[in-house]
Short mmCIF file of C-alpha atoms in Angstrom, two decimals:
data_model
loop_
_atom_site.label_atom_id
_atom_site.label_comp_id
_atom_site.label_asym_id
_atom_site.label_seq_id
_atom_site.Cartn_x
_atom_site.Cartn_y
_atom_site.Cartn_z
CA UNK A 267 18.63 -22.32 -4.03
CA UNK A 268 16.24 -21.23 -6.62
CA UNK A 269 13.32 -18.44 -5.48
CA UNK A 270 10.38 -19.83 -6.15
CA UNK A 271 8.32 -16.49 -5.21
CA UNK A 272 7.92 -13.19 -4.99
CA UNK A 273 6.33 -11.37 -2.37
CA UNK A 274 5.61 -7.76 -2.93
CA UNK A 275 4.72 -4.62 -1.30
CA UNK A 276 2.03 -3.03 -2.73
CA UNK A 277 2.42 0.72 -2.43
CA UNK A 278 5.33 2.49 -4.16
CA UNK A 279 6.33 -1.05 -5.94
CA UNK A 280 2.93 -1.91 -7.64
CA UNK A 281 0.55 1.07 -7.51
CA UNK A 282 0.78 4.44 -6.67
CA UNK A 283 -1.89 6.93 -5.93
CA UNK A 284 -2.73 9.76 -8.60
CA UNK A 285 -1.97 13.73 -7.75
CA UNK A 286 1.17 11.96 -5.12
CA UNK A 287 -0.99 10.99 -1.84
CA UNK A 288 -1.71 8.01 -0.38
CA UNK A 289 -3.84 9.29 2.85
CA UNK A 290 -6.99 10.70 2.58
CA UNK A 291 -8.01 9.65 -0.71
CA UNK A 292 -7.58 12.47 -3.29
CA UNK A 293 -11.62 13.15 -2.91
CA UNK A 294 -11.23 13.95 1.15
CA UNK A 295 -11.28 17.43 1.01
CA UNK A 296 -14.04 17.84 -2.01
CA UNK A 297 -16.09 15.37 -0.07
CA UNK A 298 -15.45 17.22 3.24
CA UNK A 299 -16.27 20.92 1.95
CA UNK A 300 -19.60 19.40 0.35
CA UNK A 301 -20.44 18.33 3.89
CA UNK A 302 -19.88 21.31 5.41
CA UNK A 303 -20.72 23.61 3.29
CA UNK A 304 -24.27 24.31 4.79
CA UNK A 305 -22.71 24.97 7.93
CA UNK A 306 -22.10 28.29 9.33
CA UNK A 307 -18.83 29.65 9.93
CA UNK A 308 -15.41 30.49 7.52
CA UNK A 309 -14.59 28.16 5.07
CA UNK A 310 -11.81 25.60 5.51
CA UNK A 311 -9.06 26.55 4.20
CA UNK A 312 -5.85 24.56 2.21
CA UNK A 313 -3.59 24.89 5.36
CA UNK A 314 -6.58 23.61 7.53
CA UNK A 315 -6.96 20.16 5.34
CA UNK A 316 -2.52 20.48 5.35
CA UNK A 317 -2.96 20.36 9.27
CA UNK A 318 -5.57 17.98 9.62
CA UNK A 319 -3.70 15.70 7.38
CA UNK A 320 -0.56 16.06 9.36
CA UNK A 321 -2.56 14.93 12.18
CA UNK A 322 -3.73 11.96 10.50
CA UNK A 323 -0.16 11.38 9.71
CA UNK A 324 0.81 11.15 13.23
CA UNK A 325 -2.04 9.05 14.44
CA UNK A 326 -0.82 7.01 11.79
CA UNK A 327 2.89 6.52 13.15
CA UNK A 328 0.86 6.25 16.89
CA UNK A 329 -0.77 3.48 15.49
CA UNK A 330 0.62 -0.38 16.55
CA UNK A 331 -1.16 -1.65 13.51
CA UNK A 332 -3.09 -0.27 10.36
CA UNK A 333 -5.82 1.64 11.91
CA UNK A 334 -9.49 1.66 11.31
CA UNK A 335 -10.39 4.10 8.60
CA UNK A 336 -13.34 5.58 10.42
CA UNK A 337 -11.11 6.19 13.23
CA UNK A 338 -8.64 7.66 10.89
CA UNK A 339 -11.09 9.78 9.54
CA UNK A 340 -12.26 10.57 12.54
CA UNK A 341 -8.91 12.58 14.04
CA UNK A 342 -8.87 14.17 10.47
CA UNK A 343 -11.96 15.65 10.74
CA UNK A 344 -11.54 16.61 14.17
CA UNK A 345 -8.66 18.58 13.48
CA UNK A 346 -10.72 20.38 11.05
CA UNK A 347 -13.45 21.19 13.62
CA UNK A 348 -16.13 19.16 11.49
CA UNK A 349 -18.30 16.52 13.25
CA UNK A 350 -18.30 12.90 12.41
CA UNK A 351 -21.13 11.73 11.78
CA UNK A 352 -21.54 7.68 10.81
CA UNK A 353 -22.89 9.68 7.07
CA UNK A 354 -19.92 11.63 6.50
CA UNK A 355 -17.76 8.52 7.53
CA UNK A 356 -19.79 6.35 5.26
CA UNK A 357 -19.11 8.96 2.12
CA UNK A 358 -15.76 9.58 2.84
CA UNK A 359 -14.97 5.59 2.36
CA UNK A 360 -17.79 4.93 -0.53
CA UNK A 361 -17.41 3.03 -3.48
CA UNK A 362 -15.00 4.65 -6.13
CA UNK A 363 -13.33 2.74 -8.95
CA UNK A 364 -9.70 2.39 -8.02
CA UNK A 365 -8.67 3.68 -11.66
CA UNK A 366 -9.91 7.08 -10.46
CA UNK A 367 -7.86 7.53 -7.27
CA UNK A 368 -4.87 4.75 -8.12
CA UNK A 369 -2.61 3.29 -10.92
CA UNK A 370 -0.23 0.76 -11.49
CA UNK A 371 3.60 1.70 -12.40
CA UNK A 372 4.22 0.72 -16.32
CA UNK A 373 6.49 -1.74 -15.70
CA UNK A 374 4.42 -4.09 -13.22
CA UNK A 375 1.70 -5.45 -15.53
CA UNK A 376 4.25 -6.19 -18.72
CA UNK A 377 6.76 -7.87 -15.80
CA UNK A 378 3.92 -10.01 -14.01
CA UNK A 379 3.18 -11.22 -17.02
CA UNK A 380 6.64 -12.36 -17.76
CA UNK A 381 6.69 -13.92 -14.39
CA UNK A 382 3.76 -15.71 -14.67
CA UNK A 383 5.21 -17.30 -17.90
CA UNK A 384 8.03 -18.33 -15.99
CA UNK A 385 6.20 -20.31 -13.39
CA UNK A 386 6.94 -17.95 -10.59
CA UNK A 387 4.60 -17.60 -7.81
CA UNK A 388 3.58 -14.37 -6.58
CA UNK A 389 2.06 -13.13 -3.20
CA UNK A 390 1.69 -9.63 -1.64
CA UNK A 391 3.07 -8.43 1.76
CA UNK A 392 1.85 -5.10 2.46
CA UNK A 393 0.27 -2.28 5.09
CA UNK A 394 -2.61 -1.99 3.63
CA UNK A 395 -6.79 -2.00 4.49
CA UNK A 396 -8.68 -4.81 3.87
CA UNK A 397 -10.04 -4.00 0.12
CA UNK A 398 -6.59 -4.06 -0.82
CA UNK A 399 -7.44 -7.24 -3.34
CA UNK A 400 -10.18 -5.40 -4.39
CA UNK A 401 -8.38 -2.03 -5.33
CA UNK A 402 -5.58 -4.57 -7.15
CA UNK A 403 -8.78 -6.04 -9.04
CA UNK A 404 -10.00 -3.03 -10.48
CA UNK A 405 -6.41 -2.18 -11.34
CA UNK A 406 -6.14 -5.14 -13.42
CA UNK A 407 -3.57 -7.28 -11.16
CA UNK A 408 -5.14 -9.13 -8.74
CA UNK A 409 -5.19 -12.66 -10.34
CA UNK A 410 -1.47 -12.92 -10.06
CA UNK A 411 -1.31 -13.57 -6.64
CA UNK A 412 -1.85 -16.26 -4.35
CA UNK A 413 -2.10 -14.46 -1.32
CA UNK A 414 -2.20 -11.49 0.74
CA UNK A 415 -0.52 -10.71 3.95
CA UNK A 416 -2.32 -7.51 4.83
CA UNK A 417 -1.27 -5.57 8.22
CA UNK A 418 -4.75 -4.58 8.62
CA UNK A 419 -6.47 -8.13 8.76
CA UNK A 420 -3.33 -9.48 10.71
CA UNK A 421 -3.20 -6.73 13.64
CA UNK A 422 0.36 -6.25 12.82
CA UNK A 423 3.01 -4.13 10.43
CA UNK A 424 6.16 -5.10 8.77
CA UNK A 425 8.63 -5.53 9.93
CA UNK A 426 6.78 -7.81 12.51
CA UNK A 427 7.46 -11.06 11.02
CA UNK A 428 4.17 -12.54 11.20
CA UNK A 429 3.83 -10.49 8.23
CA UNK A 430 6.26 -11.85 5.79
CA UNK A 431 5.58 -15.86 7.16
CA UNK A 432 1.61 -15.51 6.98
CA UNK A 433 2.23 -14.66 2.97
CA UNK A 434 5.44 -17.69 2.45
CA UNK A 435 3.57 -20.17 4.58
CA UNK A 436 0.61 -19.34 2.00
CA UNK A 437 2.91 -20.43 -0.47
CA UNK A 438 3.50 -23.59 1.03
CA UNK A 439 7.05 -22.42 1.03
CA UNK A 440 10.07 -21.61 3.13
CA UNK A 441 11.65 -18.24 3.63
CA UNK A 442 14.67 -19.14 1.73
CA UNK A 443 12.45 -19.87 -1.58
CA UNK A 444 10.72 -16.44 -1.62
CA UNK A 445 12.08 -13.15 -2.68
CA UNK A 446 10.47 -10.12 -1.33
CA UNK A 447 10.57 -6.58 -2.83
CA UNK A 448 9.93 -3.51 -1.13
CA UNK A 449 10.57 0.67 -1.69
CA UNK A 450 12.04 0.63 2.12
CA UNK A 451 15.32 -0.48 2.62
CA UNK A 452 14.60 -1.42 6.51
CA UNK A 453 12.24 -3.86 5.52
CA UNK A 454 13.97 -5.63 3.28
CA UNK A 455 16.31 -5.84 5.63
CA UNK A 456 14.08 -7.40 8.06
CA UNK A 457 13.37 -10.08 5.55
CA UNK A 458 16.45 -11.09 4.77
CA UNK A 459 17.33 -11.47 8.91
CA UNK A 460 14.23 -13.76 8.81
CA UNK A 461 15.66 -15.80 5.88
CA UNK A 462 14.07 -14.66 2.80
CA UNK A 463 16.56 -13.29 -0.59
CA UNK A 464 15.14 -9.29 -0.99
CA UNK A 465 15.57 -6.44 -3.35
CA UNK A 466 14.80 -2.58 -2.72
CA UNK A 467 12.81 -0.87 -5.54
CA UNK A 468 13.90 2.67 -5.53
CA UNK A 469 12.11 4.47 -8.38
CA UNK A 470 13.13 7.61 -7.40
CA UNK A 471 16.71 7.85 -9.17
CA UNK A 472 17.87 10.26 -6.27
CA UNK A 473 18.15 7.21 -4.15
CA UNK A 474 21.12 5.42 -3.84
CA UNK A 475 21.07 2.28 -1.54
CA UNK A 476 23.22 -0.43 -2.61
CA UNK A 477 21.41 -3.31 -3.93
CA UNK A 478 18.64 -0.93 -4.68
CA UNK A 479 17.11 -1.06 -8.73
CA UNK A 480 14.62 1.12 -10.03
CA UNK A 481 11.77 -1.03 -11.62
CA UNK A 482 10.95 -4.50 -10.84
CA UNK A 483 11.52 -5.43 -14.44
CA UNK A 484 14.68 -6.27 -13.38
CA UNK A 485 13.45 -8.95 -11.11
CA UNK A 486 12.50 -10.85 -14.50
CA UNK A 487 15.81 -11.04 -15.26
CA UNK A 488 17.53 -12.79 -11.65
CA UNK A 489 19.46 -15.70 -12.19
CA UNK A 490 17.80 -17.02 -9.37
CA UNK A 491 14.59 -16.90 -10.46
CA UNK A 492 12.58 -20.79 -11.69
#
């Protein structure tokens, strides 16, 4: 059978964040050491933010679903021995276009295009906040998809398969008619045990998995494809 669709992950296959980090945003610590600047006491330090982010990391794989940012914030900057007030919280997730802190891989824009032209439909399946359209708006790339399965506004993560179904059923489609594409091999796996056809974007060349291709560009290219 033909795929019909493609349902992507967003991070690591679409967008990546600038300076390597997804979590804080890249203006955590400059927005932290403003705030606290006034108050008395030594100066954090590199390996305090490394710590406190390591925390965060952890609450993260704690977490049964995509947590609440303020919370997140919150163990951050309790590691760091900063209070949280709702200010600091509010400034730490303000407005910022998502050119400044995010861009899109080269190949994705030319290759949704192409897809597009080819009359294949596109959804995204990712762990992700909310304003996840919003960020792929400002990139450019949100009008190419008809949906979004986001852990964050479903209270669950891949591989739970409410994730992958919420974006086919979307679609109006079946499992079997969707291809989904993500930069972790256990996922993928997890769709294809559900039904769907999947492919593992590896963009780091170091990685070897079989099956695995470095740029979705080649997804233009699958027989398979309408």
């Amino acid at each position: 059978m033909a795929v019909r669709a493609i349902l992507f992950d967003s991070g690591g296959v679409l967008m990546r964040p600038i300076g390597g980090r997804w979590h804080p945003r890249a203006d955590f610590e400059r927005t932290v050491l403003a705030w606290a600047a006034p108050a008395p006491g030594p100066r954090l330090t590199p390996r305090d933010f490394a710590r406190a982010i390591s925390a965060g990391d952890r609450f993260f794989e704690q977490s049964a679903g995509t947590p609440d940012l303020d919370d997140y914030h919150r163990v951050l900057l309790a590691e760091l021995g900063v209070d949280a007030p709702d200010a600091l919280l509010a400034e730490l997730t303000r407005p910022v276009e998502p050119a400044a802190v995010l861009e899109i891989f080269p190949d994705v824009l030319p290759t949704l295009l192409e897809l597009r032209r080819r009359g294949v439909r596109m959804a995204v399946v990712s762990d992700a906040w909310p304003d996840l359209p919003d960020l792929h708006a400002g990139l450019g790339i949100r009008d190419f998809f008809e949906a979004y399965a986001i852990s964050a506004v479903l209270g669950c993560r891949k591989p739970d398969p409410r994730m992958y179904h919420h974006a086919s059923s979307a679609l109006g489609l079946a499992p079997a008619d969707c291809l989904f594409v993500d930069d972790d091999p256990a996922l993928v796996e997890a769709a294809i045990e559900l039904g769907y056809a999947g492919r593992v974007i590896r963009r780091d060349a170091d990685h070897g998995e079989p099956g695995a291709v470095p740029s979705i560009a080649t997804l233009a290219q699958l027989p398979s494809l309408l």
